JSON list of C-alpha atoms and ligand atoms in Angstrom, two decimals:
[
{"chain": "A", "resi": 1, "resn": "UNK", "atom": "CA", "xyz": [101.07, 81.81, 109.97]},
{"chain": "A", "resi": 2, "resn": "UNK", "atom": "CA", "xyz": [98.41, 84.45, 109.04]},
{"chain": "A", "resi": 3, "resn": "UNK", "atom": "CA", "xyz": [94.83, 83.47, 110.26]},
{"chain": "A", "resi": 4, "resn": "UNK", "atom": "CA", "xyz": [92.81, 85.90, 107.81]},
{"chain": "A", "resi": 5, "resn": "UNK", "atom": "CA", "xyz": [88.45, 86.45, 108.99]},
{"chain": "A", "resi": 6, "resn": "UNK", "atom": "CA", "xyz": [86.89, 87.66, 106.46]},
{"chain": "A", "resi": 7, "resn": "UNK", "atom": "CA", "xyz": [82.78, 88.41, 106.25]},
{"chain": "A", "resi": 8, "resn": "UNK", "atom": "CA", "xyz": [80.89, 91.62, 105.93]},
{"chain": "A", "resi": 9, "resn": "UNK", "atom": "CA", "xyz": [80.34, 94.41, 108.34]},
{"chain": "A", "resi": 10, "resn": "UNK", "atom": "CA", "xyz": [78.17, 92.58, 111.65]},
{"chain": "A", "resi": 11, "resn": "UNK", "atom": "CA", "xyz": [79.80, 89.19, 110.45]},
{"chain": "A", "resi": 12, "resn": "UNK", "atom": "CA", "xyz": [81.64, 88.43, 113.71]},
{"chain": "A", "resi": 13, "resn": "UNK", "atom": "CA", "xyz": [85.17, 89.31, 112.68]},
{"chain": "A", "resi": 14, "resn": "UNK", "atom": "CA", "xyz": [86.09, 91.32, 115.90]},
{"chain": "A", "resi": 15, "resn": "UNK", "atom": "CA", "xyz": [83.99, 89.21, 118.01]},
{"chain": "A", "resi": 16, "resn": "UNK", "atom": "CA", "xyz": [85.75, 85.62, 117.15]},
{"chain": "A", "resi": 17, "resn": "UNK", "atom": "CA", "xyz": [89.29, 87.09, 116.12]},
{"chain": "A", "resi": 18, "resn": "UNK", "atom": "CA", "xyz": [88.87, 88.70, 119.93]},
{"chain": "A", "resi": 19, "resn": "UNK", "atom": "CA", "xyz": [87.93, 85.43, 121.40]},
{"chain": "A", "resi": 20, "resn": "UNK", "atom": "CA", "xyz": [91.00, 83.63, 119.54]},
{"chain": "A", "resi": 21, "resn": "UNK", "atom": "CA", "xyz": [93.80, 86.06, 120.60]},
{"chain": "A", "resi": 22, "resn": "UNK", "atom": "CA", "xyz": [92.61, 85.18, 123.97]},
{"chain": "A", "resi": 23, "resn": "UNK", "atom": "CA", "xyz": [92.45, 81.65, 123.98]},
{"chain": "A", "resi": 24, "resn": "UNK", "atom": "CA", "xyz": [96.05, 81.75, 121.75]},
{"chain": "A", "resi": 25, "resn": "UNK", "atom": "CA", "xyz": [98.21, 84.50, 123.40]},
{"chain": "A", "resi": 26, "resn": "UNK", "atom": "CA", "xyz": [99.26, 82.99, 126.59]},
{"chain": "A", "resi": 27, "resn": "UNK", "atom": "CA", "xyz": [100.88, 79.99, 125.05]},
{"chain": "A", "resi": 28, "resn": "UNK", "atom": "CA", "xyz": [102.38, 82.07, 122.24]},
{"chain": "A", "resi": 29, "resn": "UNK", "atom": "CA", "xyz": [103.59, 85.18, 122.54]},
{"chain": "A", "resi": 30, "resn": "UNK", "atom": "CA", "xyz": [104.53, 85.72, 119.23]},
{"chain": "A", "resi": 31, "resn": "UNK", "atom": "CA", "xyz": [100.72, 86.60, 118.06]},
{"chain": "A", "resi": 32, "resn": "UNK", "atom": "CA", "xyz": [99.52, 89.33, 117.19]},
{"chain": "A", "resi": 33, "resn": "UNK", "atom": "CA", "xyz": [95.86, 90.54, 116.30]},
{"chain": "A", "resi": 34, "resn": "UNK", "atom": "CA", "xyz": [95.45, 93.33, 114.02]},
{"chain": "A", "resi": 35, "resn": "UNK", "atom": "CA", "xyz": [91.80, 94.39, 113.32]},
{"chain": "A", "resi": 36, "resn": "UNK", "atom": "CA", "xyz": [90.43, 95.97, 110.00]},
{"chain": "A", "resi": 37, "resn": "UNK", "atom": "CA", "xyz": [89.75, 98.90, 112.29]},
{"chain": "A", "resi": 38, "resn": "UNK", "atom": "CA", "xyz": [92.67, 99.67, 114.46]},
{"chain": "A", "resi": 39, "resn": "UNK", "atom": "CA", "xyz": [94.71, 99.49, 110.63]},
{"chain": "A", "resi": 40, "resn": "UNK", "atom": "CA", "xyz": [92.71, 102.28, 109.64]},
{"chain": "A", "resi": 41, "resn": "UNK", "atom": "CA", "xyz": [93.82, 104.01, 112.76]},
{"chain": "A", "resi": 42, "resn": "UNK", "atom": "CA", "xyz": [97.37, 103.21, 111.41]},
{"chain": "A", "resi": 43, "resn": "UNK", "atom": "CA", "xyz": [97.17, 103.90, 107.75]},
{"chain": "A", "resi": 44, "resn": "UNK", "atom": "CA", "xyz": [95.40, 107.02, 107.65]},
{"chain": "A", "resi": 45, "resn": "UNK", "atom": "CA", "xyz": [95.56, 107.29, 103.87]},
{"chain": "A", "resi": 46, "resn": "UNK", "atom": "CA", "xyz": [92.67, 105.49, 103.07]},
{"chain": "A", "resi": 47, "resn": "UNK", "atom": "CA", "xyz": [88.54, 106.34, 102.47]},
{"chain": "A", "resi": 48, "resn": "UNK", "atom": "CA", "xyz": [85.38, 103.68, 102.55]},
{"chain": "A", "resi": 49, "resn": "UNK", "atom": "CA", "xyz": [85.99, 104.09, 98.59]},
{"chain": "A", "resi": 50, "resn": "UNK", "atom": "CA", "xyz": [86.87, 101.26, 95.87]},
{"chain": "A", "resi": 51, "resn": "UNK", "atom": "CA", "xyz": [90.59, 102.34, 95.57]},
{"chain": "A", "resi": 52, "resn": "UNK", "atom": "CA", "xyz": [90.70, 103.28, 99.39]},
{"chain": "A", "resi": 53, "resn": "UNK", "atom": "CA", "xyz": [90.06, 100.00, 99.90]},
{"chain": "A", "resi": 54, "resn": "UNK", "atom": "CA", "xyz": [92.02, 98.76, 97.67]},
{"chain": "A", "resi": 55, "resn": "UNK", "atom": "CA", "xyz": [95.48, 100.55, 98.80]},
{"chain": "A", "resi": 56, "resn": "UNK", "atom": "CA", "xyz": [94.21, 99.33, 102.60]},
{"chain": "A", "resi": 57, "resn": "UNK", "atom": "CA", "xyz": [94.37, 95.83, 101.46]},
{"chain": "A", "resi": 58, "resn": "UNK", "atom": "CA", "xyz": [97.57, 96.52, 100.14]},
{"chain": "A", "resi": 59, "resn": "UNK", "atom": "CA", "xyz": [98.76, 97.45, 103.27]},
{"chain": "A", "resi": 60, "resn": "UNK", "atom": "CA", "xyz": [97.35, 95.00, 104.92]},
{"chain": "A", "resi": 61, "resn": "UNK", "atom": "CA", "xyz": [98.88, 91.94, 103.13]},
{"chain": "A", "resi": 62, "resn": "UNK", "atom": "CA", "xyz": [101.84, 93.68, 103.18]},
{"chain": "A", "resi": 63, "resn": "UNK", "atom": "CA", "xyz": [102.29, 94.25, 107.06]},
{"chain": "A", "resi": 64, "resn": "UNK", "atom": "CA", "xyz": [101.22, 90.91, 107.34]},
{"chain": "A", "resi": 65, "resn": "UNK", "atom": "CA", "xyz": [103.70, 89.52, 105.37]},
{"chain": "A", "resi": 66, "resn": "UNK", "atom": "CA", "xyz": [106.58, 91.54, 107.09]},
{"chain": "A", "resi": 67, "resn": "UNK", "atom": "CA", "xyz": [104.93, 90.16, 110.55]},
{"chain": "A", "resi": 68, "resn": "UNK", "atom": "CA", "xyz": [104.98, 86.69, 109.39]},
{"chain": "A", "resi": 69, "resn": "UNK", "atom": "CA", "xyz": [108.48, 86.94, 107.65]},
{"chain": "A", "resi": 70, "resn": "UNK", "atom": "CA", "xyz": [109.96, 87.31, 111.14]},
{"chain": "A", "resi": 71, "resn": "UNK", "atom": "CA", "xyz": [107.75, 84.37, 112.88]},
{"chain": "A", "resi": 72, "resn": "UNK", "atom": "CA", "xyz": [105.40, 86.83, 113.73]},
{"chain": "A", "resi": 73, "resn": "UNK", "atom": "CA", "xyz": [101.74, 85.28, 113.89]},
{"chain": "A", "resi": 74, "resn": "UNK", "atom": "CA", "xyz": [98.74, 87.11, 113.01]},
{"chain": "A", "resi": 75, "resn": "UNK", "atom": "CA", "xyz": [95.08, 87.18, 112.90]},
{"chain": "A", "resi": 76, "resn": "UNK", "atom": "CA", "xyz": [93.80, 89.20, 110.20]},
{"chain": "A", "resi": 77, "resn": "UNK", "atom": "CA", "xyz": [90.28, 91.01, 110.74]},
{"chain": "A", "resi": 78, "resn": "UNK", "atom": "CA", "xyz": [89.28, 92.38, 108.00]},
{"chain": "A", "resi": 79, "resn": "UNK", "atom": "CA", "xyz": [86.53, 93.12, 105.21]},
{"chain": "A", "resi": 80, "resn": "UNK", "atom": "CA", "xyz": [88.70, 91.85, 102.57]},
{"chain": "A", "resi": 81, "resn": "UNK", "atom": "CA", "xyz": [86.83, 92.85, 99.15]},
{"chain": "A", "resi": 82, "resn": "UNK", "atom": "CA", "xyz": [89.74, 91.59, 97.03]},
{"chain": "A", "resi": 83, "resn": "UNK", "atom": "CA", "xyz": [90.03, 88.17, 95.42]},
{"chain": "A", "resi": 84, "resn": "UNK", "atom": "CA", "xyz": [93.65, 89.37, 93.94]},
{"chain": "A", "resi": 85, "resn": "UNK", "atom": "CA", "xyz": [94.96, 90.14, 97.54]},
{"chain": "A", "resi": 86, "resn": "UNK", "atom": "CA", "xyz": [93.18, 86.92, 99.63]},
{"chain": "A", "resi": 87, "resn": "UNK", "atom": "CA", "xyz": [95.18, 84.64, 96.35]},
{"chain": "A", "resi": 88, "resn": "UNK", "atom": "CA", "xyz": [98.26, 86.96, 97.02]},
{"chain": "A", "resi": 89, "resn": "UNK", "atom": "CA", "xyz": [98.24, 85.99, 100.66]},
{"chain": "A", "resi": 90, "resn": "UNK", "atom": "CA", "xyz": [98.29, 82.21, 99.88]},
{"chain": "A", "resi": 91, "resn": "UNK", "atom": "CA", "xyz": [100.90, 82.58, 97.75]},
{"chain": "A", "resi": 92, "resn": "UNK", "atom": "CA", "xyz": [103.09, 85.30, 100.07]},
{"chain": "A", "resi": 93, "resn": "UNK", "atom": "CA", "xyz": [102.67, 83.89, 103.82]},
{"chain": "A", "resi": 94, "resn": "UNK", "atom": "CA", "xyz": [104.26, 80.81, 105.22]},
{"chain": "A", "resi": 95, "resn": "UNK", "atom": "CA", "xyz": [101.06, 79.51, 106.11]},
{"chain": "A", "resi": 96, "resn": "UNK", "atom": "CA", "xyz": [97.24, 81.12, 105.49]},
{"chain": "A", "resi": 97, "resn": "UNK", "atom": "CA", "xyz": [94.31, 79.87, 107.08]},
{"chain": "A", "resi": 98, "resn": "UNK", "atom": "CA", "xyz": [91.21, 81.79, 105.37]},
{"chain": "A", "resi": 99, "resn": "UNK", "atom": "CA", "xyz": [87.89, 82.14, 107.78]},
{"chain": "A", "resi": 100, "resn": "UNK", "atom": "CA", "xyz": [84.75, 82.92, 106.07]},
{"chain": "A", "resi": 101, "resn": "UNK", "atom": "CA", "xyz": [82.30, 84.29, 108.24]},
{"chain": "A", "resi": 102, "resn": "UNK", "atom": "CA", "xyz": [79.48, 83.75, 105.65]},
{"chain": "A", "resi": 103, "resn": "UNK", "atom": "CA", "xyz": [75.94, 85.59, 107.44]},
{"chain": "A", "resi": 104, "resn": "UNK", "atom": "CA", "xyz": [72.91, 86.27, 105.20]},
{"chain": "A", "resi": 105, "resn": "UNK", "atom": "CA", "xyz": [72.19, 90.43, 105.09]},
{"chain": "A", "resi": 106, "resn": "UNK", "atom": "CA", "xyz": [69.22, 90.03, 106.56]},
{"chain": "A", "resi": 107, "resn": "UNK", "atom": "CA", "xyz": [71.00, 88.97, 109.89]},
{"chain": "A", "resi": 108, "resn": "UNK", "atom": "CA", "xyz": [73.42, 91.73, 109.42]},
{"chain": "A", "resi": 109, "resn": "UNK", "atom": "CA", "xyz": [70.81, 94.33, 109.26]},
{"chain": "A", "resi": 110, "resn": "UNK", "atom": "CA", "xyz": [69.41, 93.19, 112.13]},
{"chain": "A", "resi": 111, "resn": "UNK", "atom": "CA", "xyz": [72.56, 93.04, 114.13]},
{"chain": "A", "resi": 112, "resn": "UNK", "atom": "CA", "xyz": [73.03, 96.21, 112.51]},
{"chain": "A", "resi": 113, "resn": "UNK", "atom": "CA", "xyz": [76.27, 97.02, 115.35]},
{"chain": "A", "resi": 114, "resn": "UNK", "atom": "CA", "xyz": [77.62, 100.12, 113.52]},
{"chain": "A", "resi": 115, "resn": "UNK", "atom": "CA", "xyz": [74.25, 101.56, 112.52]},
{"chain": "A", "resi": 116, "resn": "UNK", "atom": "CA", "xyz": [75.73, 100.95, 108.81]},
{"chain": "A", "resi": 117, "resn": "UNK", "atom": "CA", "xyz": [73.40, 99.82, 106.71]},
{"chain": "A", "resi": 118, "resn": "UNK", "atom": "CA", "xyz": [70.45, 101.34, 107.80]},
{"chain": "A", "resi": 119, "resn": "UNK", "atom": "CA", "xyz": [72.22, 104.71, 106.98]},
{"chain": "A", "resi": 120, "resn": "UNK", "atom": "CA", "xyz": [73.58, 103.58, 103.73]},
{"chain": "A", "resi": 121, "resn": "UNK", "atom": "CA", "xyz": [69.74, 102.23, 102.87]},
{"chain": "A", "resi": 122, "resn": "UNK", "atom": "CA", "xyz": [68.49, 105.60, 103.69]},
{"chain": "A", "resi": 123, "resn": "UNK", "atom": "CA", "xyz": [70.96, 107.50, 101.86]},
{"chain": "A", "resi": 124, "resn": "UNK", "atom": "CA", "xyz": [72.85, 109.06, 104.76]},
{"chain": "A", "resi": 125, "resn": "UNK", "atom": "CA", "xyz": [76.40, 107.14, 103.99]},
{"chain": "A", "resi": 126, "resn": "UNK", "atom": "CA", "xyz": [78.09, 105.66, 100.58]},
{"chain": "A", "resi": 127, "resn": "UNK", "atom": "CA", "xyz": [80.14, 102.82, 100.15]},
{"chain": "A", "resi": 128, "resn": "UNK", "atom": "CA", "xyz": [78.83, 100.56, 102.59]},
{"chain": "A", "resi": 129, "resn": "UNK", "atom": "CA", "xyz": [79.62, 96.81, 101.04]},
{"chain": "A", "resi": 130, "resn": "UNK", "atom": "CA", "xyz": [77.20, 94.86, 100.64]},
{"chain": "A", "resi": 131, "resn": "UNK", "atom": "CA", "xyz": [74.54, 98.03, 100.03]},
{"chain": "A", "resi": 132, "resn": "UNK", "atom": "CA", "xyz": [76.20, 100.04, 97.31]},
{"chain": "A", "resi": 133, "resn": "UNK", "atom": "CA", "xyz": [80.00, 98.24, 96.81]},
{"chain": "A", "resi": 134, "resn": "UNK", "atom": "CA", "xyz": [79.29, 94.48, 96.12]},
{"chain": "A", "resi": 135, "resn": "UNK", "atom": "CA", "xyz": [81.28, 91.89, 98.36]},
{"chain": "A", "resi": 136, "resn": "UNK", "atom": "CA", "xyz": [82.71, 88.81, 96.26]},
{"chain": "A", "resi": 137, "resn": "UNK", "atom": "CA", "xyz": [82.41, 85.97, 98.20]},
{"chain": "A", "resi": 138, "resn": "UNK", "atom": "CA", "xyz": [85.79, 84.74, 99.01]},
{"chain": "A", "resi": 139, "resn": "UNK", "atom": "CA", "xyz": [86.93, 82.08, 96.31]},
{"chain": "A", "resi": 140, "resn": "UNK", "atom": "CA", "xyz": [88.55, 79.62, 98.52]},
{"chain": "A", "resi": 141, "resn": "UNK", "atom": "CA", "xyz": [88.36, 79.73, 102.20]},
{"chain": "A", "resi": 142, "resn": "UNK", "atom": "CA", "xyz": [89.95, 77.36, 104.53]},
{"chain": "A", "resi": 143, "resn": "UNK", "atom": "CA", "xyz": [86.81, 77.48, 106.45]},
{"chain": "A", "resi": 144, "resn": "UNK", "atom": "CA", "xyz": [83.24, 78.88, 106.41]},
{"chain": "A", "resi": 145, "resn": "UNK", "atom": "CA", "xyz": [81.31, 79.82, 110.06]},
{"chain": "A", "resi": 146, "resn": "UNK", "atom": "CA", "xyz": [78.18, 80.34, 108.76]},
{"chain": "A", "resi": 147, "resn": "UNK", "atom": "CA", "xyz": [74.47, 81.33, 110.42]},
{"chain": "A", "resi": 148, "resn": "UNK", "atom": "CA", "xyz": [73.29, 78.03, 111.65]},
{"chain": "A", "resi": 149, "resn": "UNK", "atom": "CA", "xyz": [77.24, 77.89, 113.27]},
{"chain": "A", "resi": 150, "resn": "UNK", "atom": "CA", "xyz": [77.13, 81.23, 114.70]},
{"chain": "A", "resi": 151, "resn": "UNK", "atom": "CA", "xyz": [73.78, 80.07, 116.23]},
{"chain": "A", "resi": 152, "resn": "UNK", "atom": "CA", "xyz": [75.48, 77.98, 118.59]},
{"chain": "A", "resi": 153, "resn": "UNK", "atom": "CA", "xyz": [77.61, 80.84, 120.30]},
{"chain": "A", "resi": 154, "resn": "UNK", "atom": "CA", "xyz": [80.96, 82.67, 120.26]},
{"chain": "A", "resi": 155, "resn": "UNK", "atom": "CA", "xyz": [82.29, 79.65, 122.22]},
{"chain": "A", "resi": 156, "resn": "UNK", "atom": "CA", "xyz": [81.21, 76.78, 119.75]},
{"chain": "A", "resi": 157, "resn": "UNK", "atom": "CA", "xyz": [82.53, 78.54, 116.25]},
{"chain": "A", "resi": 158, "resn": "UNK", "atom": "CA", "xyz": [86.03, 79.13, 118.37]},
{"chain": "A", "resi": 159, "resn": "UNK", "atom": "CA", "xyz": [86.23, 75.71, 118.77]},
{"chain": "A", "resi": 160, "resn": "UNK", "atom": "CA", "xyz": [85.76, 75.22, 115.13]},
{"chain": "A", "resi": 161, "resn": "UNK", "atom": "CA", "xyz": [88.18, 77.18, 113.86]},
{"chain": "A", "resi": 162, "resn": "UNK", "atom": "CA", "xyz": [90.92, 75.53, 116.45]},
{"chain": "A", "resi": 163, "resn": "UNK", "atom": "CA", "xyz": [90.06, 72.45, 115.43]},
{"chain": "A", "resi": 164, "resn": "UNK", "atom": "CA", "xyz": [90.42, 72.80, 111.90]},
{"chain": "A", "resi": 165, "resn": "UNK", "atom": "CA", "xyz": [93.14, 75.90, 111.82]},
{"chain": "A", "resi": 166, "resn": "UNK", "atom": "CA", "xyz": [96.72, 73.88, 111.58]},
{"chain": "A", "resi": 167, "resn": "UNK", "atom": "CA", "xyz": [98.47, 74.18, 115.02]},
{"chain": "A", "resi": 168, "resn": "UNK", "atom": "CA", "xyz": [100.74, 77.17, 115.82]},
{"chain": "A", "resi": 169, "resn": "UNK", "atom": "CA", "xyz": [104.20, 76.50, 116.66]},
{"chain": "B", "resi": 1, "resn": "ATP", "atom": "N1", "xyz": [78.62, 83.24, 117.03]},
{"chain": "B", "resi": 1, "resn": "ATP", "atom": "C1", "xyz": [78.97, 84.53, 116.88]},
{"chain": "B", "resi": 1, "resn": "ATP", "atom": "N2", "xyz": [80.21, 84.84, 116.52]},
{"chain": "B", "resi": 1, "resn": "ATP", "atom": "C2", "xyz": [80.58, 86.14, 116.36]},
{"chain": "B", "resi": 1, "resn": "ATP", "atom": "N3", "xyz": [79.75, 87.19, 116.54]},
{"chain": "B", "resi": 1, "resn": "ATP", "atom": "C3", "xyz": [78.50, 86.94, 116.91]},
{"chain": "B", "resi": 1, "resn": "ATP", "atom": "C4", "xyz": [78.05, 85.61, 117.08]},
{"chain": "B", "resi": 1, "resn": "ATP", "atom": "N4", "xyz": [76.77, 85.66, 117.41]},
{"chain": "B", "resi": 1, "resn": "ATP", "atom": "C5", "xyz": [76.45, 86.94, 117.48]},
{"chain": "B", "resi": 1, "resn": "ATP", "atom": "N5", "xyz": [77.48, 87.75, 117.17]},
{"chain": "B", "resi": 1, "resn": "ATP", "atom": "C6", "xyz": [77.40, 89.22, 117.20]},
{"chain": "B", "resi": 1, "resn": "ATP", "atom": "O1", "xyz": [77.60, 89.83, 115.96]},
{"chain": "B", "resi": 1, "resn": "ATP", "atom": "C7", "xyz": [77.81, 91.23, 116.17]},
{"chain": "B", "resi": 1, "resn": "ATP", "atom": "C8", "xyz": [78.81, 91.79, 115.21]},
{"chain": "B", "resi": 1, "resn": "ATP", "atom": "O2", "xyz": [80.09, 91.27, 115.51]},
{"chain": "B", "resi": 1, "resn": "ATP", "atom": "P1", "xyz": [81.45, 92.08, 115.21]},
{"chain": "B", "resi": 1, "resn": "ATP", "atom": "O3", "xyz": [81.41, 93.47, 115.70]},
{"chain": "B", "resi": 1, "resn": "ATP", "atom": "O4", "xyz": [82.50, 91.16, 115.74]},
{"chain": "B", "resi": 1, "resn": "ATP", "atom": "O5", "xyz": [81.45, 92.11, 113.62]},
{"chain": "B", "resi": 1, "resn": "ATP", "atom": "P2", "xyz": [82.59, 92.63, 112.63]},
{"chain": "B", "resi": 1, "resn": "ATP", "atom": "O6", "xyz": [82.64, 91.61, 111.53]},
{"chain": "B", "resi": 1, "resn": "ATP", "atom": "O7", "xyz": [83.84, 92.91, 113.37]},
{"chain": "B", "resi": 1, "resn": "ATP", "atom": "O8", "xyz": [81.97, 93.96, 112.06]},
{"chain": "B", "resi": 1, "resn": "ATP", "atom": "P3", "xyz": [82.74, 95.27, 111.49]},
{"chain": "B", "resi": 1, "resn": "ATP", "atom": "O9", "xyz": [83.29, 94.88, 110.12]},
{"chain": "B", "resi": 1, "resn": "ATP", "atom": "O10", "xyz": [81.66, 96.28, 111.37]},
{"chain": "B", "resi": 1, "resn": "ATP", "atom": "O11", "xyz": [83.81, 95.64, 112.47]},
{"chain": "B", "resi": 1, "resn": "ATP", "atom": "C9", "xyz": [78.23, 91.38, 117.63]},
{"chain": "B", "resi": 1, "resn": "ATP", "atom": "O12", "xyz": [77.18, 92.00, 118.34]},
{"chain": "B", "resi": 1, "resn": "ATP", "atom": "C10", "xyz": [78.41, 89.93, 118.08]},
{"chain": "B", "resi": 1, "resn": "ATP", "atom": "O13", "xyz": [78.11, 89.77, 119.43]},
{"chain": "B", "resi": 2, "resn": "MG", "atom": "MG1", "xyz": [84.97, 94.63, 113.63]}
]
């Protein structure tokens, strides 16, 4: 099964995909959590730009896929821009459970965690999404965690998504 968050920079992805690998892991060992930022530390081949982006979700559908082909388990953080690639992984993995972590930008540029869009407003960095690349919202997730959910803590949205995610085996 591939557990996919997906929500824009400051949306929580690391946080609750963090907080999920820990509660998961020591009752199956066969999990794995790959971030949208330690795959850039893998696949060094791709920019902050459109078709950057595009070849890294490539990649990351891909490796996901190979994981999950051999009863591998993953959770997928990642700022998934790509409608075409979040269908392909419904189609492509045993099992997809799509997280939406669905914040308003205002919150985001207040949480502001990466100093992102406050440099992309004042000109100092391109292709930030959600400033200069537009995000699509995600057509069909599984679930959405949105700001009223986050609200009630790390804890409370991880017991959301374990109660509605189907079991792993
Ligand atoms: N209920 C919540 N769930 C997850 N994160 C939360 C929640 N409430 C507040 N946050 C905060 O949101 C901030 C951003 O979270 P995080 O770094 O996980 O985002 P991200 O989606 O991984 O961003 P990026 O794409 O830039 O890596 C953190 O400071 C985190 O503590
Ligand atoms: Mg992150």
């Amino acid at each position: 099964m591939v557990i996919w968050l997906i929500g824009l920079s400051g949306s929580g992805k690391t946080t609750l995909s963090e907080a999920l690998y820990q509660r998961l892991k020591p009752g199956h060992a066969n999990l794995v959590l790959l971030d949208g930022d330690a795959f850039r530390e893998v696949f060094r081949d791709v920019d902050h730009t459109i078709e950057g982006r595009r070849r890294n979700a490539e990649h990351i559908s891909n490796l996901c896929k190979v994981l999950d082909d051999q009863g591998i388990h993953v959770i997928a953080a990642v700022l998934s821009l790509f409608p075409e690639w979040q269908a392909w992984n419904r189609t492509n993995f045993s099992s997809y459970f799509e997280v939406f972590l669905d914040l308003p930008l205002k919150t985001l540029k207040e949480r502001d965690t990466k100093d992102l869009y406050a440099a992309a407003e004042a000109g100092r960095i391109p292709d930030v999404i959600g400033i200069d690349i537009p995000f699509p919202r995600p057509a069909a997730p599984d679930l959405v965690i949105d700001k009223p959910a986050q609200d009630d803590g790390v804890e409370a949205c991880l017991e959301t998504i374990l109660a509605q995610m189907p079991p792993l085996v």
